[in-house]
Short mmCIF file of C-alpha atoms in Angstrom, two decimals:
data_model
loop_
_atom_site.label_atom_id
_atom_site.label_comp_id
_atom_site.label_asym_id
_atom_site.label_seq_id
_atom_site.Cartn_x
_atom_site.Cartn_y
_atom_site.Cartn_z
CA MET A 1 -14.25 18.82 14.83
CA LEU A 2 -13.41 21.62 12.46
CA LEU A 3 -17.05 23.50 13.17
CA ARG A 4 -16.42 22.91 17.17
CA SER A 5 -12.08 24.02 16.24
CA THR A 6 -13.80 27.30 14.48
CA LEU A 7 -16.15 28.79 17.41
CA GLN A 8 -13.19 28.10 19.66
CA TYR A 9 -11.53 30.80 17.69
CA LEU A 10 -13.91 32.53 18.01
CA THR A 11 -13.98 32.14 21.89
CA HIS A 12 -10.54 33.01 22.24
CA SER A 13 -10.70 35.96 20.06
CA GLY A 14 -12.53 37.56 23.21
CA ARG A 15 -15.53 38.53 21.81
CA VAL A 16 -17.89 36.19 21.76
CA PRO A 17 -18.43 33.53 23.75
CA CYS A 18 -19.57 30.49 21.30
CA LEU A 19 -19.18 27.49 22.65
CA HIS A 20 -21.07 27.50 25.91
CA PRO A 21 -23.04 31.11 24.96
CA PRO A 22 -25.86 31.95 28.38
CA PRO A 23 -29.31 32.82 27.02
CA GLY A 24 -30.04 35.82 25.26
CA PRO A 25 -28.53 37.84 22.22
CA VAL A 26 -25.12 35.31 22.29
CA ALA A 27 -26.58 32.48 21.51
CA MET A 28 -28.75 34.21 18.71
CA VAL A 29 -25.01 34.84 17.49
CA CYS A 30 -24.18 31.80 17.59
CA ARG A 31 -26.44 29.80 16.10
CA SER A 32 -27.12 32.37 13.07
CA LEU A 33 -23.34 30.47 12.68
CA VAL A 34 -24.09 27.30 13.37
CA ALA A 35 -27.03 27.32 10.78
CA GLY A 36 -25.01 29.53 8.64
CA ALA A 37 -22.16 26.02 8.03
CA ALA A 38 -24.44 23.72 8.13
CA LEU A 39 -26.35 25.14 5.46
CA VAL A 40 -22.64 24.56 3.44
CA LEU A 41 -21.85 20.85 5.06
CA ALA A 42 -25.49 20.30 3.50
CA ALA A 43 -23.92 21.43 -0.27
CA ALA A 44 -20.88 19.35 0.36
CA ASP A 45 -19.93 17.05 -2.57
CA ASN A 46 -18.95 14.02 0.07
CA LEU A 47 -21.08 14.16 2.96
CA GLY A 48 -18.72 11.63 4.68
CA ASP A 49 -16.01 14.42 4.86
CA SER A 50 -17.93 17.39 5.80
CA SER A 51 -14.71 18.29 7.63
CA ALA A 52 -12.45 18.62 3.91
CA PHE A 53 -15.12 20.63 2.66
CA ILE A 54 -15.17 23.43 5.40
CA GLN A 55 -12.03 23.56 5.54
CA ALA A 56 -11.72 24.54 2.03
CA ASN A 57 -14.42 26.83 1.85
CA ILE A 58 -14.79 28.33 5.72
CA GLN A 59 -11.56 29.60 6.53
CA PRO A 60 -12.71 31.37 11.03
CA THR A 61 -11.18 34.69 9.95
CA GLU A 62 -13.56 34.47 7.49
CA ILE A 63 -15.94 34.72 10.46
CA MET A 64 -14.39 36.76 12.81
CA GLN A 65 -14.02 38.98 9.76
CA MET A 66 -17.54 39.51 9.10
CA ILE A 67 -18.40 40.23 13.14
CA GLN A 68 -15.51 42.54 13.69
CA ASP A 69 -16.78 44.52 10.46
CA LYS A 70 -20.72 44.81 11.79
CA ALA A 71 -19.21 45.81 15.36
CA GLY A 72 -17.81 48.90 14.35
CA GLU A 73 -20.98 49.61 13.22
CA ILE A 74 -23.63 48.81 16.23
CA GLU A 75 -24.57 50.90 19.29
CA TRP A 76 -24.02 48.36 22.10
CA GLY A 77 -26.44 50.38 24.54
CA ASN A 78 -28.96 49.55 23.12
CA GLY A 79 -29.83 46.25 21.49
CA GLY A 80 -27.34 46.06 20.12
CA TRP A 81 -26.45 42.72 20.59
CA GLN A 82 -30.00 41.77 18.55
CA THR A 83 -28.76 43.89 15.94
CA LEU A 84 -25.69 42.45 16.06
CA ALA A 85 -27.84 38.88 15.60
CA LYS A 86 -29.60 39.53 13.02
CA SER A 87 -27.20 41.12 10.29
CA LEU A 88 -24.41 38.75 10.77
CA ALA A 89 -27.21 36.01 10.57
CA GLU A 90 -29.00 37.65 7.43
CA ASP A 91 -25.19 38.37 5.31
CA TRP A 92 -24.12 34.50 6.49
CA GLY A 93 -27.04 33.57 5.40
CA LYS A 94 -27.01 34.28 1.77
CA LYS A 95 -23.51 33.66 1.49
CA THR A 96 -24.14 30.19 2.57
CA PHE A 97 -27.48 29.98 1.27
CA SER A 98 -25.47 30.89 -2.45
CA GLU A 99 -22.89 28.24 -1.66
CA SER A 100 -25.78 26.08 -1.38
CA MET A 101 -27.68 26.48 -4.16
CA ASP A 102 -24.69 26.51 -5.94
CA ARG A 103 -22.84 23.06 -4.90
CA PHE A 104 -27.06 22.04 -5.09
CA ARG A 105 -27.72 22.63 -9.08
CA ASP A 106 -23.81 21.59 -9.81
CA GLN A 107 -24.90 17.79 -8.36
CA VAL A 108 -28.01 17.56 -9.49
CA ARG A 109 -26.87 18.46 -13.35
CA GLN A 110 -24.25 15.94 -13.08
CA LYS A 111 -26.22 13.02 -11.20
CA MET A 112 -29.29 13.15 -13.00
CA PRO A 113 -29.44 10.12 -15.63
CA PHE A 114 -29.75 10.54 -19.45
CA ASN A 115 -28.48 14.75 -18.70
CA LEU A 116 -31.69 15.37 -17.49
CA GLY A 117 -29.62 18.01 -15.26
CA SER A 118 -28.92 20.26 -18.21
CA VAL A 119 -31.89 19.96 -19.41
CA LEU A 120 -33.90 21.33 -16.41
CA VAL A 121 -30.82 23.07 -14.03
CA ASN A 122 -29.84 26.14 -15.75
CA ASP A 123 -26.03 27.57 -15.60
CA ARG A 124 -26.30 30.88 -13.91
CA ASN A 125 -28.60 32.14 -10.92
CA ASP A 126 -28.05 35.72 -12.42
CA VAL A 127 -30.53 35.43 -15.42
CA LYS A 128 -30.29 38.41 -17.28
CA GLU A 129 -30.43 38.24 -21.15
CA CYS A 130 -31.73 34.38 -22.68
CA LYS A 131 -27.98 33.68 -23.74
CA ASP A 132 -27.68 33.70 -19.93
CA ILE A 133 -30.15 30.30 -19.65
CA SER A 134 -28.49 27.01 -20.47
CA SER A 135 -32.21 25.14 -19.85
CA SER A 136 -34.38 24.41 -23.05
CA VAL A 137 -37.41 23.99 -19.70
CA LEU A 138 -36.62 27.27 -18.63
CA CYS A 139 -36.14 28.58 -21.93
CA HIS A 140 -39.42 28.20 -22.90
CA SER A 141 -40.58 29.60 -20.01
CA SER A 142 -37.89 32.36 -19.69
CA ARG A 143 -40.85 35.28 -19.66
CA LYS A 144 -42.79 32.96 -16.27
CA VAL A 145 -39.08 32.06 -14.74
CA PHE A 146 -37.02 35.22 -15.30
CA ASN A 147 -39.54 37.88 -16.22
CA ILE A 148 -37.34 37.83 -20.21
CA THR A 149 -39.20 36.75 -23.62
CA CYS A 150 -37.20 35.01 -25.55
CA ARG A 151 -38.35 33.57 -28.76
CA GLY A 152 -37.45 29.82 -27.77
CA TRP A 153 -34.60 27.15 -27.90
CA GLY A 154 -32.67 26.42 -30.83
CA GLY A 155 -29.64 24.81 -29.26
CA SER A 156 -29.43 28.31 -26.95
CA CYS A 157 -32.19 30.19 -26.07
CA LEU A 158 -32.84 32.60 -28.73
CA ALA A 159 -33.49 36.75 -27.69
CA PRO A 160 -36.39 37.84 -29.95
CA ASP A 161 -34.75 39.41 -32.36
CA ALA A 162 -32.71 36.24 -33.70
CA GLU A 163 -32.10 35.09 -37.29
CA CYS A 164 -32.22 31.55 -38.80
CA GLN A 165 -28.37 31.45 -38.25
CA SER A 166 -28.38 31.36 -34.21
CA ILE A 167 -30.33 27.70 -34.90
CA THR A 168 -27.41 25.01 -34.27
CA THR A 169 -30.13 22.05 -33.98
CA ARG A 170 -30.72 20.04 -36.86
CA ASP A 171 -34.76 19.45 -35.76
CA VAL A 172 -35.65 22.55 -34.03
CA CYS A 173 -34.41 24.46 -37.74
CA LEU A 174 -36.65 22.00 -39.61
CA ASN A 175 -39.99 22.97 -37.95
CA SER A 176 -38.21 26.60 -37.64
CA LYS A 177 -42.23 27.97 -38.26
CA THR A 178 -43.96 26.59 -36.23
CA ARG A 179 -41.77 25.92 -33.12
CA LEU A 180 -39.70 29.45 -33.21
CA GLY A 181 -42.28 31.60 -35.96
CA MET A 182 -39.25 31.79 -37.87
CA ALA A 183 -39.51 31.02 -41.63
CA CYS A 184 -35.39 29.61 -42.53
CA LEU A 185 -34.71 27.46 -45.73
CA GLY A 186 -33.39 24.38 -43.74
CA TRP A 187 -30.47 22.60 -42.40
CA GLY A 188 -27.19 23.25 -43.65
CA GLY A 189 -24.75 21.29 -41.77
CA SER A 190 -23.76 23.05 -38.67
CA SER A 191 -26.27 25.80 -38.44
CA CYS A 192 -29.86 27.17 -39.91
CA LEU A 193 -29.72 29.06 -43.23
CA PRO A 194 -31.46 32.19 -43.86
CA PRO A 195 -34.25 32.02 -45.86
CA HIS A 196 -32.74 35.30 -48.44
CA GLY A 197 -29.28 35.08 -49.70
CA ALA A 198 -27.45 31.94 -48.40
CA THR A 199 -24.92 30.63 -50.52
CA ALA A 200 -23.53 27.45 -50.87
CA GLU A 201 -20.36 28.00 -48.81
CA LEU A 202 -22.69 28.53 -45.50
CA ILE A 203 -23.23 24.55 -45.84
CA THR A 204 -20.75 22.34 -44.12
CA ASN A 205 -21.88 18.90 -44.82
CA GLU A 206 -21.19 17.00 -47.63
CA HIS A 207 -24.75 15.48 -47.78
CA VAL A 208 -26.43 18.25 -47.82
CA CYS A 209 -24.54 20.13 -50.27
CA GLN A 210 -25.18 17.66 -52.55
CA HIS A 211 -28.59 17.42 -52.33
CA ALA A 212 -29.00 20.83 -52.62
CA LYS A 213 -30.22 22.28 -54.75
CA ASP A 214 -33.24 19.58 -54.39
CA THR A 215 -34.16 20.00 -50.89
CA LEU A 216 -32.35 23.88 -50.30
CA GLY A 217 -32.77 25.64 -54.36
CA ILE A 218 -29.14 26.13 -53.95
CA HIS A 219 -26.86 25.37 -57.10
CA THR A 220 -23.70 23.92 -55.98
CA ILE A 221 -20.83 22.63 -57.68
CA GLY A 222 -19.92 19.96 -55.26
CA TRP A 223 -17.60 19.53 -52.22
CA SER A 224 -15.07 20.76 -51.14
CA GLY A 225 -13.70 18.77 -48.34
CA SER A 226 -14.94 21.46 -45.47
CA MET A 227 -17.44 23.24 -47.61
CA CYS A 228 -19.13 23.12 -50.32
CA LEU A 229 -19.00 25.16 -53.80
CA ASP A 230 -20.82 26.82 -56.43
CA GLU A 231 -20.09 28.13 -59.74
CA LYS A 232 -19.46 31.79 -58.12
CA SER A 233 -16.97 30.86 -55.00
CA ALA A 234 -15.17 27.49 -56.76
CA ALA A 235 -11.27 27.96 -56.26
CA CYS A 236 -8.06 26.07 -55.46
CA GLU A 237 -7.22 27.13 -52.92
CA LYS A 238 -10.50 26.28 -51.45
CA ILE A 239 -10.14 22.56 -51.40
CA SER A 240 -9.09 21.01 -48.56
CA LYS A 241 -8.46 17.35 -49.41
CA PRO A 242 -5.99 16.07 -51.63
CA SER A 243 -7.92 13.74 -52.98
CA ILE A 244 -10.21 16.35 -54.32
CA CYS A 245 -7.71 18.73 -55.55
CA ASN A 246 -5.55 16.22 -57.76
CA ASP A 247 -9.33 14.77 -58.98
CA ALA A 248 -10.47 18.64 -59.08
CA SER A 249 -10.57 18.69 -62.80
CA ARG A 250 -13.54 15.87 -63.16
CA LEU A 251 -15.02 17.00 -59.41
CA LEU A 252 -15.90 20.33 -59.38
CA ASN A 253 -14.55 21.26 -62.92
CA LEU A 254 -11.33 23.03 -61.32
CA ASP A 255 -7.76 23.85 -63.43
CA CYS A 256 -5.80 22.64 -60.39
CA ALA A 257 -2.08 21.85 -60.30
CA GLY A 258 -2.18 19.67 -57.79
CA TRP A 259 -1.66 19.37 -53.77
CA GLY A 260 1.13 21.16 -52.30
CA GLY A 261 0.62 19.88 -49.05
CA THR A 262 -1.52 22.43 -46.76
CA THR A 263 -3.40 23.45 -49.63
CA CYS A 264 -4.19 22.53 -53.60
CA ILE A 265 -2.37 25.28 -56.24
CA ASP A 266 -3.87 27.08 -58.65
CA LYS A 267 -2.41 25.65 -61.81
CA THR A 268 -2.36 29.82 -63.20
CA THR A 269 -1.74 31.43 -60.16
CA GLY A 270 0.34 29.17 -57.80
CA ASN A 271 4.08 29.23 -57.03
CA CYS A 272 6.77 27.25 -55.80
CA GLU A 273 6.09 29.24 -52.36
CA HIS A 274 2.66 27.17 -51.64
CA ILE A 275 4.34 24.21 -51.34
CA THR A 276 4.85 22.71 -47.79
CA ASP A 277 5.61 19.84 -48.36
CA ALA A 278 9.81 19.07 -48.77
CA LEU A 279 8.98 15.69 -51.00
CA ILE A 280 6.29 17.26 -52.93
CA CYS A 281 9.07 20.72 -53.37
CA MET A 282 11.49 18.41 -54.46
CA ASP A 283 9.01 16.36 -57.57
CA ALA A 284 7.50 20.02 -58.16
CA ASN A 285 8.02 19.87 -62.36
CA LYS A 286 6.93 16.26 -62.15
CA ARG A 287 3.99 16.93 -60.04
CA LEU A 288 2.47 20.14 -60.17
CA GLY A 289 4.55 21.78 -63.23
CA LEU A 290 6.13 24.40 -61.40
CA LYS A 291 9.55 25.69 -62.13
CA CYS A 292 11.43 25.61 -58.10
CA VAL A 293 14.69 25.01 -56.74
CA GLY A 294 14.63 23.11 -53.11
CA TRP A 295 13.14 22.93 -50.03
CA GLY A 296 13.96 26.23 -48.25
CA GLY A 297 12.95 24.51 -44.25
CA SER A 298 9.35 26.26 -44.28
CA PHE A 299 8.90 26.42 -47.94
CA CYS A 300 9.94 25.65 -51.37
CA LEU A 301 11.62 28.84 -53.34
CA ASP A 302 11.12 29.09 -56.24
CA LYS A 303 13.74 29.20 -58.86
CA ARG A 304 12.53 32.89 -60.33
CA THR A 305 11.70 34.22 -56.77
CA ALA A 306 13.88 32.87 -54.36
CA THR A 307 15.78 34.63 -52.01
CA CYS A 308 18.22 34.60 -48.70
CA ASP A 309 15.18 35.87 -46.55
CA GLN A 310 12.90 32.77 -47.43
CA ILE A 311 15.77 30.35 -45.98
CA SER A 312 15.22 29.43 -42.16
CA GLN A 313 17.63 26.50 -42.13
CA PRO A 314 21.38 27.14 -41.03
CA GLY A 315 22.31 24.10 -42.90
CA PHE A 316 20.69 25.41 -46.08
CA CYS A 317 21.40 28.84 -45.41
CA ASN A 318 25.21 27.35 -45.07
CA ASP A 319 24.98 25.42 -48.76
CA ALA A 320 22.77 28.50 -50.44
CA ALA A 321 25.44 28.09 -53.48
CA ALA A 322 24.90 24.51 -54.13
CA ARG A 323 21.64 24.20 -53.15
CA PHE A 324 19.79 27.01 -54.94
CA GLY A 325 23.00 29.37 -56.76
CA LEU A 326 22.25 32.11 -54.27
CA ARG A 327 24.67 33.77 -52.82
CA CYS A 328 24.43 33.55 -48.93
CA ALA A 329 26.98 34.88 -46.21
CA GLY A 330 25.62 32.98 -44.03
CA TRP A 331 23.26 31.85 -41.19
CA GLY A 332 23.11 34.95 -38.68
CA GLY A 333 21.19 33.07 -35.57
CA SER A 334 17.65 33.56 -36.61
CA SER A 335 17.83 34.59 -40.43
CA CYS A 336 19.62 33.92 -43.25
CA ILE A 337 22.01 36.80 -44.02
CA ALA A 338 22.47 37.73 -47.39
CA SER A 339 26.00 38.28 -49.24
CA ASP A 340 25.55 41.86 -50.85
CA GLU A 341 23.90 43.26 -47.68
CA GLU A 342 25.22 46.82 -46.24
CA SER A 343 24.68 45.70 -42.60
CA ILE A 344 25.48 42.75 -42.24
CA CYS A 345 26.90 42.75 -38.80
CA SER A 346 23.19 44.10 -37.52
CA ARG A 347 21.39 40.73 -39.56
CA VAL A 348 23.47 38.58 -36.98
CA THR A 349 21.78 37.75 -33.60
CA SER A 350 23.82 34.93 -32.10
CA LYS A 351 26.65 36.13 -29.98
CA ARG A 352 28.63 33.15 -30.98
CA ILE A 353 28.31 33.98 -34.28
CA CYS A 354 28.99 37.84 -33.98
CA GLN A 355 31.72 37.06 -32.76
CA SER A 356 33.21 34.54 -35.13
CA ALA A 357 31.44 37.13 -38.47
CA LYS A 358 34.97 37.15 -39.86
CA LYS A 359 34.94 33.45 -40.60
CA HIS A 360 31.40 32.57 -40.81
CA LEU A 361 30.28 35.63 -42.47
CA GLY A 362 33.19 37.04 -44.02
CA THR A 363 33.32 40.28 -41.82
CA THR A 364 34.22 41.81 -38.99
CA CYS A 365 32.01 42.12 -36.28
CA ALA A 366 31.52 42.71 -32.24
CA TRP A 367 29.21 42.00 -29.97
CA ILE A 368 28.37 45.69 -27.50
CA ASP A 369 25.15 46.08 -24.93
CA ASN A 370 23.91 42.17 -26.28
CA ALA A 371 23.63 43.60 -29.98
CA CYS A 372 26.09 42.95 -32.88
CA THR A 373 27.35 46.13 -35.01
CA ILE A 374 30.18 46.93 -37.06
CA LYS A 375 33.35 46.52 -35.59
CA THR A 376 35.74 49.69 -36.29
CA GLY A 377 38.99 51.30 -35.61
CA GLU A 378 40.88 48.52 -37.83
#
């Protein structure tokens, strides 16, 4: 129905009578358009709803524009209709064939069982490099299919100069010499390790880390929660798991103060600012041996180095003297302002606070041109 409406649109334009074309060149034009629409229909996701598919993908104005663009290039005195028909058929055929192949490829990838579609069908048509090949089968036949030389499949299609770290499939890594002609050290947990210079930190799997000395020849001291550590690279801040941090002395032979909320704190270099959990901050002296003055809103404040700028909550700022022993003028709208600052007004970002600065901050300010400034003339 919609296809007929599309052709009616062309008829009403007065240029090409396509509903009942007479024999000859005009019929050739119409047949090329009908064939193009049919090709697209053949690739529709739902053949029972072909009308909706055409509406979404083929606009009558698009077809008309193609004819108008071509018409200006044609010499009508000598076989012009034949030239137009041939040109339209070629251009529209390429367009619809490309659309059809894209949709056909997607259908195959999605509907083949056991994920075979992704193995047999490539994601892209325009393959220029090995990385453009998404099919393991086509990767192994890249020279024949795409005229591109690739090393082989290692979780992705590898270029001839690919290194061991590019291999992301364990089985291929363990057999890299026979499959890819690459001498790799072994599997690190998420990628293949290079034959020389591999360190414990490249290992991303706890089981591999625990057996690294026997299987890979890499000396390690243990698992941090997210990476493998050796004696040279080990540090408290690299531990990402609370239970490991709090037992670091036994597990990793590290002298850590304890878990600070998001990081493991070193007993020697750690400070209160590394604590990002309010409850841990309140008990920091007992838990971590750190002298903290209190929670500032985002992190814990150190008794020796705390400043008003480090306070990120209005209530804490306005009560800074009692909470932290700090002399703060008050909250300025987006930050806590120290009372000894030369220009308190310039730090205020709230119009309401600016206009009542005498009461809240102990100084007189004025809100001018969307900014707070010191009030003069009084």
